[in-house]
Tab-separated table of C-alpha atoms in Angstrom:
chain	number	residue	atom	x	y	z
A	154	MET	CA	-9.556	0.307	-5.199
A	155	ARG	CA	-10.119	-1.092	-1.728
A	156	THR	CA	-7.709	-0.076	1.008
A	157	LEU	CA	-7.210	-1.905	4.289
A	158	VAL	CA	-6.559	0.538	7.126
A	159	VAL	CA	-5.127	-0.988	10.290
A	160	ASN	CA	-4.990	1.081	13.469
A	161	PRO	CA	-2.933	-0.898	16.014
A	162	ALA	CA	-2.552	2.048	18.400
A	163	ASN	CA	-3.407	-0.197	21.370
A	164	GLY	CA	-1.465	-3.180	20.046
A	165	VAL	CA	-1.965	-6.085	17.684
A	166	ALA	CA	-1.839	-9.878	17.697
A	167	GLY	CA	-2.616	-12.311	14.915
A	168	ASP	CA	-5.993	-13.251	16.389
A	169	MET	CA	-6.892	-9.567	16.963
A	170	LEU	CA	-6.159	-8.697	13.335
A	171	MET	CA	-8.098	-11.740	12.139
A	172	ALA	CA	-11.081	-10.857	14.322
A	173	GLY	CA	-10.983	-7.215	13.216
A	174	LEU	CA	-11.055	-8.236	9.554
A	175	ALA	CA	-13.855	-10.739	10.140
A	176	HIS	CA	-15.800	-8.055	12.016
A	177	ALA	CA	-15.269	-5.420	9.294
A	178	THR	CA	-16.181	-7.728	6.418
A	179	GLY	CA	-18.793	-9.982	8.035
A	180	SER	CA	-16.761	-13.002	6.903
A	181	ALA	CA	-16.915	-15.340	9.898
A	182	THR	CA	-18.385	-18.108	7.734
A	183	ALA	CA	-15.525	-17.860	5.231
A	184	LEU	CA	-13.067	-18.138	8.111
A	185	ALA	CA	-14.709	-21.263	9.489
A	186	GLY	CA	-14.651	-22.904	6.055
A	187	LEU	CA	-10.972	-22.108	5.569
A	188	LEU	CA	-9.955	-23.722	8.863
A	189	GLU	CA	-12.216	-26.771	8.549
A	190	PRO	CA	-9.328	-29.107	7.476
A	191	LEU	CA	-7.661	-28.298	10.810
A	192	THR	CA	-10.766	-28.522	12.960
A	193	VAL	CA	-11.869	-31.893	11.543
A	194	ARG	CA	-8.484	-33.319	12.566
A	195	GLY	CA	-9.135	-32.224	16.121
A	196	TRP	CA	-6.154	-29.874	15.989
A	197	CYS	CA	-8.144	-26.803	16.982
A	198	THR	CA	-11.560	-25.232	17.334
A	199	LEU	CA	-12.565	-21.746	16.216
A	200	ASP	CA	-14.634	-19.626	18.565
A	201	LEU	CA	-15.856	-16.216	17.369
A	202	HIS	CA	-17.937	-14.240	19.829
A	203	GLU	CA	-18.708	-10.645	20.728
A	204	VAL	CA	-17.039	-9.065	23.762
A	205	THR	CA	-16.679	-5.593	25.238
A	206	ARG	CA	-13.303	-3.965	25.743
A	207	SER	CA	-13.444	-0.694	27.701
A	208	SER	CA	-17.036	-0.094	26.484
A	209	VAL	CA	-16.147	-0.887	22.842
A	210	ARG	CA	-18.036	-3.790	21.239
A	211	ALA	CA	-15.519	-6.032	19.537
A	212	LEU	CA	-15.133	-9.508	18.063
A	213	ARG	CA	-12.978	-12.025	19.903
A	214	CYS	CA	-11.428	-14.807	17.816
A	215	GLU	CA	-10.085	-17.743	19.816
A	216	VAL	CA	-8.270	-20.609	18.139
A	217	LYS	CA	-8.244	-23.248	20.868
A	218	LEU	CA	-5.741	-26.074	20.449
A	219	GLY	CA	-6.959	-29.655	20.667
A	220	ARG	CA	-5.157	-32.524	22.386
A	221	ASP	CA	-3.893	-33.817	19.025
A	222	ALA	CA	-2.490	-30.483	17.867
A	223	PRO	CA	1.065	-31.015	16.577
A	224	VAL	CA	4.136	-28.835	16.908
A	225	LEU	CA	4.857	-27.665	13.354
A	226	SER	CA	8.232	-26.872	11.836
A	227	LEU	CA	8.670	-23.867	9.572
A	228	GLU	CA	8.522	-26.128	6.509
A	229	GLU	CA	5.364	-27.829	7.801
A	230	LEU	CA	3.756	-24.447	8.382
A	231	ARG	CA	4.634	-23.520	4.793
A	232	TRP	CA	3.153	-26.762	3.494
A	233	TRP	CA	-0.101	-26.177	5.336
A	234	VAL	CA	-0.379	-22.590	4.096
A	235	THR	CA	-0.187	-23.861	0.515
A	236	GLU	CA	-2.539	-26.752	1.265
A	237	LEU	CA	-5.183	-24.443	2.740
A	238	MET	CA	-4.819	-21.514	0.343
A	239	GLY	CA	-3.422	-22.779	-2.948
A	240	ALA	CA	-1.577	-20.187	-5.038
A	241	SER	CA	-3.757	-17.174	-4.230
A	242	GLN	CA	-2.465	-13.745	-3.232
A	243	GLY	CA	-3.583	-14.665	0.263
A	244	ALA	CA	-1.013	-17.466	0.277
A	245	GLU	CA	1.636	-14.900	-0.649
A	246	ILE	CA	0.733	-12.836	2.430
A	247	ALA	CA	0.862	-15.828	4.790
A	248	LEU	CA	4.103	-17.197	3.320
A	249	ARG	CA	5.741	-13.775	3.490
A	250	ALA	CA	4.744	-13.485	7.150
A	251	LEU	CA	6.298	-16.904	7.794
A	252	ASP	CA	9.503	-15.860	6.040
A	253	LEU	CA	9.667	-12.737	8.181
A	254	LEU	CA	9.074	-14.710	11.372
A	255	GLY	CA	11.875	-17.114	10.477
A	256	GLU	CA	14.268	-14.326	9.480
A	257	SER	CA	13.608	-12.347	12.664
A	258	GLU	CA	14.104	-15.402	14.893
A	259	GLU	CA	17.396	-16.204	13.172
A	260	GLU	CA	18.528	-12.574	13.393
A	261	VAL	CA	17.729	-12.347	17.096
A	262	HIS	CA	18.895	-15.760	18.314
A	263	GLY	CA	21.282	-17.033	15.616
A	264	GLY	CA	22.176	-20.696	15.215
A	265	GLY	CA	19.212	-21.614	13.044
A	266	ILE	CA	15.497	-20.949	13.323
A	267	HIS	CA	13.600	-21.952	16.487
A	268	LEU	CA	9.977	-20.851	16.466
A	269	HIS	CA	9.191	-22.107	20.000
A	270	GLU	CA	5.706	-20.763	20.913
A	271	LEU	CA	5.072	-19.866	17.269
A	272	ALA	CA	5.410	-23.464	16.009
A	273	SER	CA	1.744	-24.181	16.580
A	274	VAL	CA	-1.561	-24.634	14.828
A	275	ASP	CA	-2.941	-21.363	16.204
A	276	THR	CA	-0.077	-19.466	14.510
A	277	LEU	CA	-1.006	-21.199	11.245
A	278	ALA	CA	-4.666	-20.295	11.751
A	279	ASP	CA	-3.849	-16.627	12.402
A	280	LEU	CA	-1.649	-16.356	9.302
A	281	VAL	CA	-4.012	-18.015	6.833
A	282	GLY	CA	-7.061	-16.424	8.452
A	283	VAL	CA	-5.816	-12.853	8.009
A	284	ALA	CA	-4.501	-13.599	4.510
A	285	HIS	CA	-7.761	-15.237	3.404
A	286	LEU	CA	-9.932	-12.422	4.752
A	287	CYS	CA	-7.847	-9.876	2.821
A	288	THR	CA	-8.616	-11.864	-0.327
A	289	VAL	CA	-12.316	-12.101	0.545
A	290	ALA	CA	-12.433	-8.338	1.129
A	291	GLY	CA	-10.735	-7.650	-2.228
A	292	ILE	CA	-7.953	-5.594	-0.670
A	293	ASP	CA	-5.763	-3.713	-3.187
A	294	ALA	CA	-3.629	-1.552	-0.869
A	295	VAL	CA	-2.905	-0.985	2.823
A	296	SER	CA	-2.435	1.916	5.189
A	297	ILE	CA	-0.938	0.984	8.567
A	298	MET	CA	-1.151	3.515	11.371
A	299	PRO	CA	1.557	3.801	14.108
A	300	VAL	CA	1.888	0.600	16.137
A	301	GLY	CA	1.413	0.994	19.887
A	302	VAL	CA	4.146	-1.017	21.629
A	303	ARG	CA	4.767	-1.321	25.363
A	304	PHE	CA	8.201	-1.589	26.937
A	305	GLY	CA	9.211	-3.500	30.049
A	306	ALA	CA	10.056	-7.190	30.544
A	307	PHE	CA	8.256	-10.456	29.864
A	308	PRO	CA	8.945	-14.187	30.488
A	309	MET	CA	9.362	-16.133	27.230
A	310	ALA	CA	10.827	-19.461	26.092
A	311	HIS	CA	14.331	-17.998	26.141
A	312	GLY	CA	13.887	-16.472	29.621
A	313	GLN	CA	13.060	-12.972	30.855
A	314	LEU	CA	13.268	-10.774	27.762
A	315	PRO	CA	12.692	-7.067	27.187
A	316	LEU	CA	9.500	-5.678	25.726
A	317	PRO	CA	8.894	-5.259	22.943
A	318	GLY	CA	10.230	-8.766	22.374
A	319	PRO	CA	13.384	-8.933	20.249
A	320	ALA	CA	11.552	-10.679	17.407
A	321	VAL	CA	8.795	-8.039	17.457
A	322	ALA	CA	11.338	-5.203	17.415
A	323	SER	CA	13.157	-6.858	14.511
A	324	LEU	CA	9.948	-7.322	12.502
A	325	LEU	CA	8.747	-3.746	13.025
A	326	ALA	CA	12.187	-2.396	12.117
A	327	ARG	CA	12.502	-4.531	8.975
A	328	ALA	CA	9.097	-3.376	7.748
A	329	GLY	CA	9.819	0.287	8.496
A	330	LEU	CA	6.604	0.634	10.503
A	331	THR	CA	6.125	3.663	12.750
A	332	ILE	CA	5.705	2.933	16.469
A	333	THR	CA	4.623	4.731	19.620
A	334	ALA	CA	6.115	3.338	22.840
A	335	THR	CA	4.827	3.572	26.410
A	336	PRO	CA	5.433	1.452	29.543
A	337	GLY	CA	3.181	-1.547	30.075
A	338	ALA	CA	2.495	-5.205	29.374
A	339	GLU	CA	3.024	-6.904	26.018
A	340	SER	CA	0.813	-5.345	23.326
A	341	VAL	CA	2.326	-6.642	20.063
A	342	THR	CA	2.967	-10.329	19.404
A	343	PRO	CA	5.440	-11.684	16.831
A	344	THR	CA	2.591	-13.056	14.714
A	345	GLY	CA	0.814	-9.700	14.761
A	346	ALA	CA	4.016	-7.864	13.830
A	347	ALA	CA	4.835	-10.369	11.066
A	348	LEU	CA	1.376	-9.975	9.535
A	349	LEU	CA	1.623	-6.177	9.554
A	350	ALA	CA	5.067	-6.404	7.962
A	351	ALA	CA	3.839	-8.878	5.331
A	352	LEU	CA	0.839	-6.706	4.463
A	353	ALA	CA	3.152	-3.702	4.098
A	354	GLN	CA	5.375	-5.646	1.694
A	355	VAL	CA	2.776	-7.494	-0.382
A	356	PHE	CA	0.423	-4.551	-0.921
A	357	PRO	CA	1.274	-1.029	-2.079
A	358	GLN	CA	1.025	1.674	0.564
A	359	ALA	CA	-1.883	4.074	0.045
A	360	ALA	CA	-3.292	7.131	1.742
A	361	ALA	CA	-6.305	6.339	3.922
A	362	ILE	CA	-8.727	8.098	1.566
A	363	GLY	CA	-12.098	6.746	0.517
A	364	THR	CA	-15.550	5.845	1.775
A	365	ILE	CA	-15.770	3.452	4.717
A	366	ASP	CA	-17.113	0.113	3.548
A	367	GLY	CA	-16.618	-1.704	6.850
A	368	VAL	CA	-15.275	-1.161	10.366
A	369	GLY	CA	-14.189	-3.872	12.769
A	370	TYR	CA	-12.632	-4.210	16.191
A	371	GLY	CA	-10.582	-7.292	16.998
A	372	ALA	CA	-10.363	-7.904	20.734
A	373	GLY	CA	-7.349	-9.080	22.687
A	374	ALA	CA	-7.651	-11.623	25.491
A	375	ARG	CA	-7.328	-9.122	28.336
A	376	ASP	CA	-9.901	-6.535	29.398
A	377	ILE	CA	-7.673	-3.695	30.600
A	378	ALA	CA	-9.113	-0.876	32.692
A	379	GLY	CA	-8.853	2.437	30.894
A	380	LEU	CA	-7.577	0.888	27.651
A	381	ALA	CA	-9.648	-0.553	24.829
A	382	ASN	CA	-7.619	-3.689	24.077
A	383	VAL	CA	-8.671	-3.818	20.427
A	384	CYS	CA	-7.151	-3.500	16.974
A	385	GLN	CA	-9.268	-1.271	14.756
A	386	VAL	CA	-9.665	-2.278	11.101
A	387	MET	CA	-11.379	-0.350	8.316
A	388	VAL	CA	-11.973	-1.219	4.672
A	389	LEU	CA	-12.141	1.839	2.428
A	390	ALA	CA	-13.635	1.888	-1.048
A	391	ASP	CA	-12.216	4.265	-3.641
A	392	ALA	CA	-14.529	7.252	-3.963
A	393	GLY	CA	-13.264	7.993	-7.476
A	394	VAL	CA	-14.028	6.415	-10.831
A	395	GLY	CA	-13.038	2.906	-11.759
A	396	PHE	CA	-9.318	3.607	-12.141
A	397	ALA	CA	-6.894	3.108	-9.279
A	398	ARG	CA	-4.851	5.970	-7.853
A	399	ALA	CA	-1.123	6.353	-8.029
A	400	THR	CA	0.914	5.476	-4.980
A	401	VAL	CA	4.336	6.830	-4.050
A	402	GLU	CA	6.704	4.367	-2.396
A	403	SER	CA	10.384	3.923	-1.610
A	404	VAL	CA	12.516	1.420	-3.508
A	405	GLY	CA	16.140	0.411	-3.196
A	406	VAL	CA	18.191	1.023	-6.347
A	407	ILE	CA	21.361	-1.076	-6.717
A	408	GLU	CA	23.812	-0.376	-9.548
A	409	THR	CA	27.180	-1.621	-10.707
A	410	TYR	CA	29.184	-1.366	-13.943
A	411	LEU	CA	30.531	-4.646	-15.318
A	412	ASP	CA	32.982	-5.209	-18.150
A	413	ASP	CA	34.404	-8.637	-17.303
A	414	VAL	CA	31.315	-10.837	-16.921
A	415	SER	CA	29.994	-13.090	-19.695
A	416	GLY	CA	26.611	-12.555	-21.248
A	417	GLU	CA	25.472	-15.958	-20.034
A	418	ALA	CA	26.324	-15.079	-16.419
A	419	LEU	CA	24.623	-11.689	-16.670
A	420	GLY	CA	21.435	-13.157	-18.128
A	421	ALA	CA	21.365	-15.854	-15.483
A	422	PHE	CA	21.864	-13.299	-12.707
A	423	VAL	CA	18.945	-11.150	-13.888
A	424	GLU	CA	16.671	-14.202	-13.711
A	425	GLU	CA	18.080	-15.260	-10.326
A	426	SER	CA	17.619	-11.793	-8.806
A	427	LEU	CA	13.983	-11.663	-9.923
A	428	SER	CA	13.407	-15.114	-8.439
A	429	ALA	CA	15.051	-13.906	-5.209
A	430	GLY	CA	12.519	-11.102	-4.799
A	431	ALA	CA	13.869	-8.182	-6.844
A	432	LEU	CA	11.163	-5.857	-8.142
A	433	ASP	CA	13.022	-5.419	-11.441
A	434	ALA	CA	16.466	-5.998	-12.927
A	435	TYR	CA	17.909	-4.850	-16.236
A	436	LEU	CA	21.136	-4.307	-18.186
A	437	VAL	CA	22.086	-1.194	-20.182
A	438	PRO	CA	25.090	-1.110	-22.570
A	439	ALA	CA	27.772	1.332	-21.359
A	440	THR	CA	31.401	2.270	-21.875
A	441	GLY	CA	33.728	2.376	-18.885
A	442	LYS	CA	37.382	2.977	-18.074
A	443	LYS	CA	39.897	2.521	-20.879
A	444	SER	CA	36.937	2.695	-23.309
A	445	ARG	CA	35.962	-0.867	-22.477
A	446	PRO	CA	32.434	-1.833	-23.512
A	447	GLY	CA	30.345	-3.244	-20.712
A	448	VAL	CA	26.924	-3.051	-19.087
A	449	LEU	CA	25.303	-1.144	-16.252
A	450	LEU	CA	23.355	-3.568	-14.036
A	451	THR	CA	20.419	-2.038	-12.151
A	452	VAL	CA	18.359	-3.965	-9.608
A	453	LEU	CA	15.267	-2.548	-7.886
A	454	VAL	CA	14.307	-4.058	-4.522
A	455	ASN	CA	12.170	-3.419	-1.486
A	456	PRO	CA	14.113	-1.211	0.967
A	457	ILE	CA	14.490	-4.011	3.531
A	458	ASP	CA	16.149	-6.213	0.885
A	459	VAL	CA	18.941	-3.800	-0.101
A	460	ASP	CA	21.676	-5.347	2.064
A	461	ARG	CA	20.781	-8.890	1.045
A	462	MET	CA	20.710	-8.075	-2.673
A	463	VAL	CA	23.945	-6.035	-2.576
A	464	GLU	CA	25.684	-9.069	-1.095
A	465	LYS	CA	24.120	-11.280	-3.784
A	466	VAL	CA	25.408	-8.997	-6.562
A	467	GLN	CA	28.914	-8.962	-5.114
A	468	ARG	CA	29.107	-12.701	-4.534
A	469	ALA	CA	27.475	-13.851	-7.771
A	470	LEU	CA	29.300	-11.453	-10.100
A	471	ALA	CA	32.582	-11.069	-8.164
A	472	THR	CA	32.336	-7.276	-8.243
A	473	PRO	CA	33.635	-5.359	-5.206
A	474	GLY	CA	32.041	-1.979	-5.991
A	475	VAL	CA	28.267	-1.678	-5.785
A	476	ARG	CA	26.283	1.548	-5.452
A	477	PHE	CA	22.910	1.691	-3.763
A	478	ARG	CA	20.383	4.315	-2.725
A	479	LEU	CA	16.761	4.728	-1.705
A	480	GLN	CA	14.584	6.439	-4.272
A	481	GLN	CA	10.913	7.378	-4.574
A	482	ARG	CA	8.760	6.026	-7.354
A	483	GLN	CA	5.165	6.634	-8.328
A	484	ARG	CA	3.223	3.595	-9.405
A	485	LEU	CA	-0.299	3.255	-10.726
A	486	ILE	CA	-2.171	0.589	-8.806
A	487	PRO	CA	-3.879	-1.602	-11.411
A	488	ARG	CA	-7.098	-3.514	-11.407
A	489	PHE	CA	-7.350	-6.781	-13.333
A	490	VAL	CA	-10.116	-7.942	-15.665
A	491	GLU	CA	-10.396	-11.444	-17.119
A	492	VAL	CA	-11.426	-11.739	-20.778
A	493	TYR	CA	-12.217	-15.105	-22.380
A	494	VAL	CA	-11.146	-16.092	-25.896
A	495	GLU	CA	-11.802	-19.648	-27.078
A	496	ASN	CA	-12.909	-20.433	-23.491
A	497	ARG	CA	-9.468	-19.455	-22.169
A	498	ALA	CA	-8.845	-16.606	-19.728
A	499	VAL	CA	-6.552	-13.699	-20.535
A	500	THR	CA	-5.932	-11.115	-17.810
A	501	VAL	CA	-6.057	-7.443	-18.808
A	502	LYS	CA	-4.196	-4.992	-16.563
A	503	VAL	CA	-6.067	-1.674	-16.283
A	504	THR	CA	-4.772	1.666	-14.972
A	505	SER	CA	-5.544	5.311	-15.720
A	506	ALA	CA	-2.721	5.073	-18.293
A	507	GLY	CA	-4.621	2.486	-20.307
A	508	ALA	CA	-5.306	-1.240	-20.593
A	509	LYS	CA	-2.977	-4.026	-21.686
A	510	PRO	CA	-3.289	-7.842	-21.817
A	511	GLU	CA	-0.727	-9.782	-19.797
A	512	PHE	CA	1.790	-11.068	-22.341
A	513	GLU	CA	2.347	-14.413	-20.583
A	514	ASP	CA	-1.393	-15.092	-20.857
A	515	LEU	CA	-1.314	-14.184	-24.549
A	516	ARG	CA	1.631	-16.493	-25.146
A	517	ARG	CA	-0.040	-19.358	-23.251
A	518	VAL	CA	-3.360	-19.061	-25.079
A	519	SER	CA	-1.590	-18.590	-28.414
A	520	GLY	CA	0.305	-21.822	-27.842
A	521	GLU	CA	-2.868	-23.670	-26.861
A	522	THR	CA	-5.044	-22.404	-29.731
A	523	GLY	CA	-2.628	-21.593	-32.538
A	524	ILE	CA	-3.967	-18.024	-32.780
A	525	PRO	CA	-1.096	-15.593	-33.550
A	526	ILE	CA	-0.272	-13.333	-30.602
A	527	GLY	CA	-1.042	-10.138	-32.544
A	528	GLU	CA	-4.480	-11.356	-33.588
A	529	LEU	CA	-5.158	-12.677	-30.083
A	530	HIS	CA	-4.213	-9.293	-28.594
A	531	ASP	CA	-6.727	-7.532	-30.850
A	532	ARG	CA	-9.496	-10.001	-30.023
A	533	VAL	CA	-8.867	-9.693	-26.283
A	534	MET	CA	-8.932	-5.890	-26.388
A	535	ALA	CA	-12.112	-5.872	-28.510
A	536	ARG	CA	-13.872	-8.071	-25.947
A	537	PHE	CA	-12.476	-6.004	-23.075
A	538	ARG	CA	-13.793	-2.750	-24.585
A	539	GLY	CA	-17.159	-4.356	-25.183
A	540	ALA	CA	-17.351	-5.589	-21.592
A	541	GLU	CA	-16.294	-2.191	-20.196
A	542	SER	CA	-18.863	-0.315	-22.279
A	543	ASN	CA	-21.615	-2.445	-20.717
A	544	VAL	CA	-20.589	-1.715	-17.131
């Protein structure tokens, strides 16, 4: 397992996090290739160069806007993320960060989403750059140290606003990130906060344990006396054997008993809740008041999604009483191995509890080849064991 450790004690911005990752992984070339569709349009240029911040050597990443750089709506930003990244896990990180930016802006200002300074090509570059470098580095989990925020006041598009900016405060709160606060100038930007929040939601949280495979320092624009204006990034490699460790995390558990909802509506709701971001949803037969048969609906969600999903349960199923709580769960972090049968890939999920082919892959390949699923399962596992024995 490879764990990304981010230490934003002195602050974080999107370009600082991107530079820190590029520095830690030596992936400047990969970054330039990713952003080439933007640079060839004259929308921006990418400048990576070494600087010193309070005697610390760091990498500075500047995305300089060109004269033709457009102002991008939230939907246009989404389109470009998909265009640049396809359907990779990196795209999931960038799109989640965009969702969080939009949600925080709407929460803070109301009346729709107005990205203002964030509706730019450099925001897009920061989001896809960080997401792509996480994919290049093979990150499996994250560990985010306390975020150093400064408080005071700062002129923004809406006028003189408090620091940390309302959007930054909203993002850090929604992600449940720990902060340390001292007086000073702005140290955390909305893009930086959104990326930290997205990383915390997309990847499992892990202890910062392992051997250091890379260290990087992403520099901010200012050189501040007595303060190293850098974001420290480390990539840790698991010191153990090939299996991933278990991680303990908090989940929201939502429950309600239903005895007056049709089976069709219940089945549809389970699918809708999973599509809306639930971690899991299931129905258990139960008997309620007056010995009426019914079902117990349970929905597992990320802690920040509890309120939203409770409202969805109540509105969709017309049930006034919904229970919810936060609960700990231990989860084995898997690694994935591709096995080929009839020149078609089947993914095998591997943990210390064992190995298992992904059923959707089995069903797809079975449909394409006519091989029964049971036989295909056995062939995949035989090839997997053979490949593992040769490692």
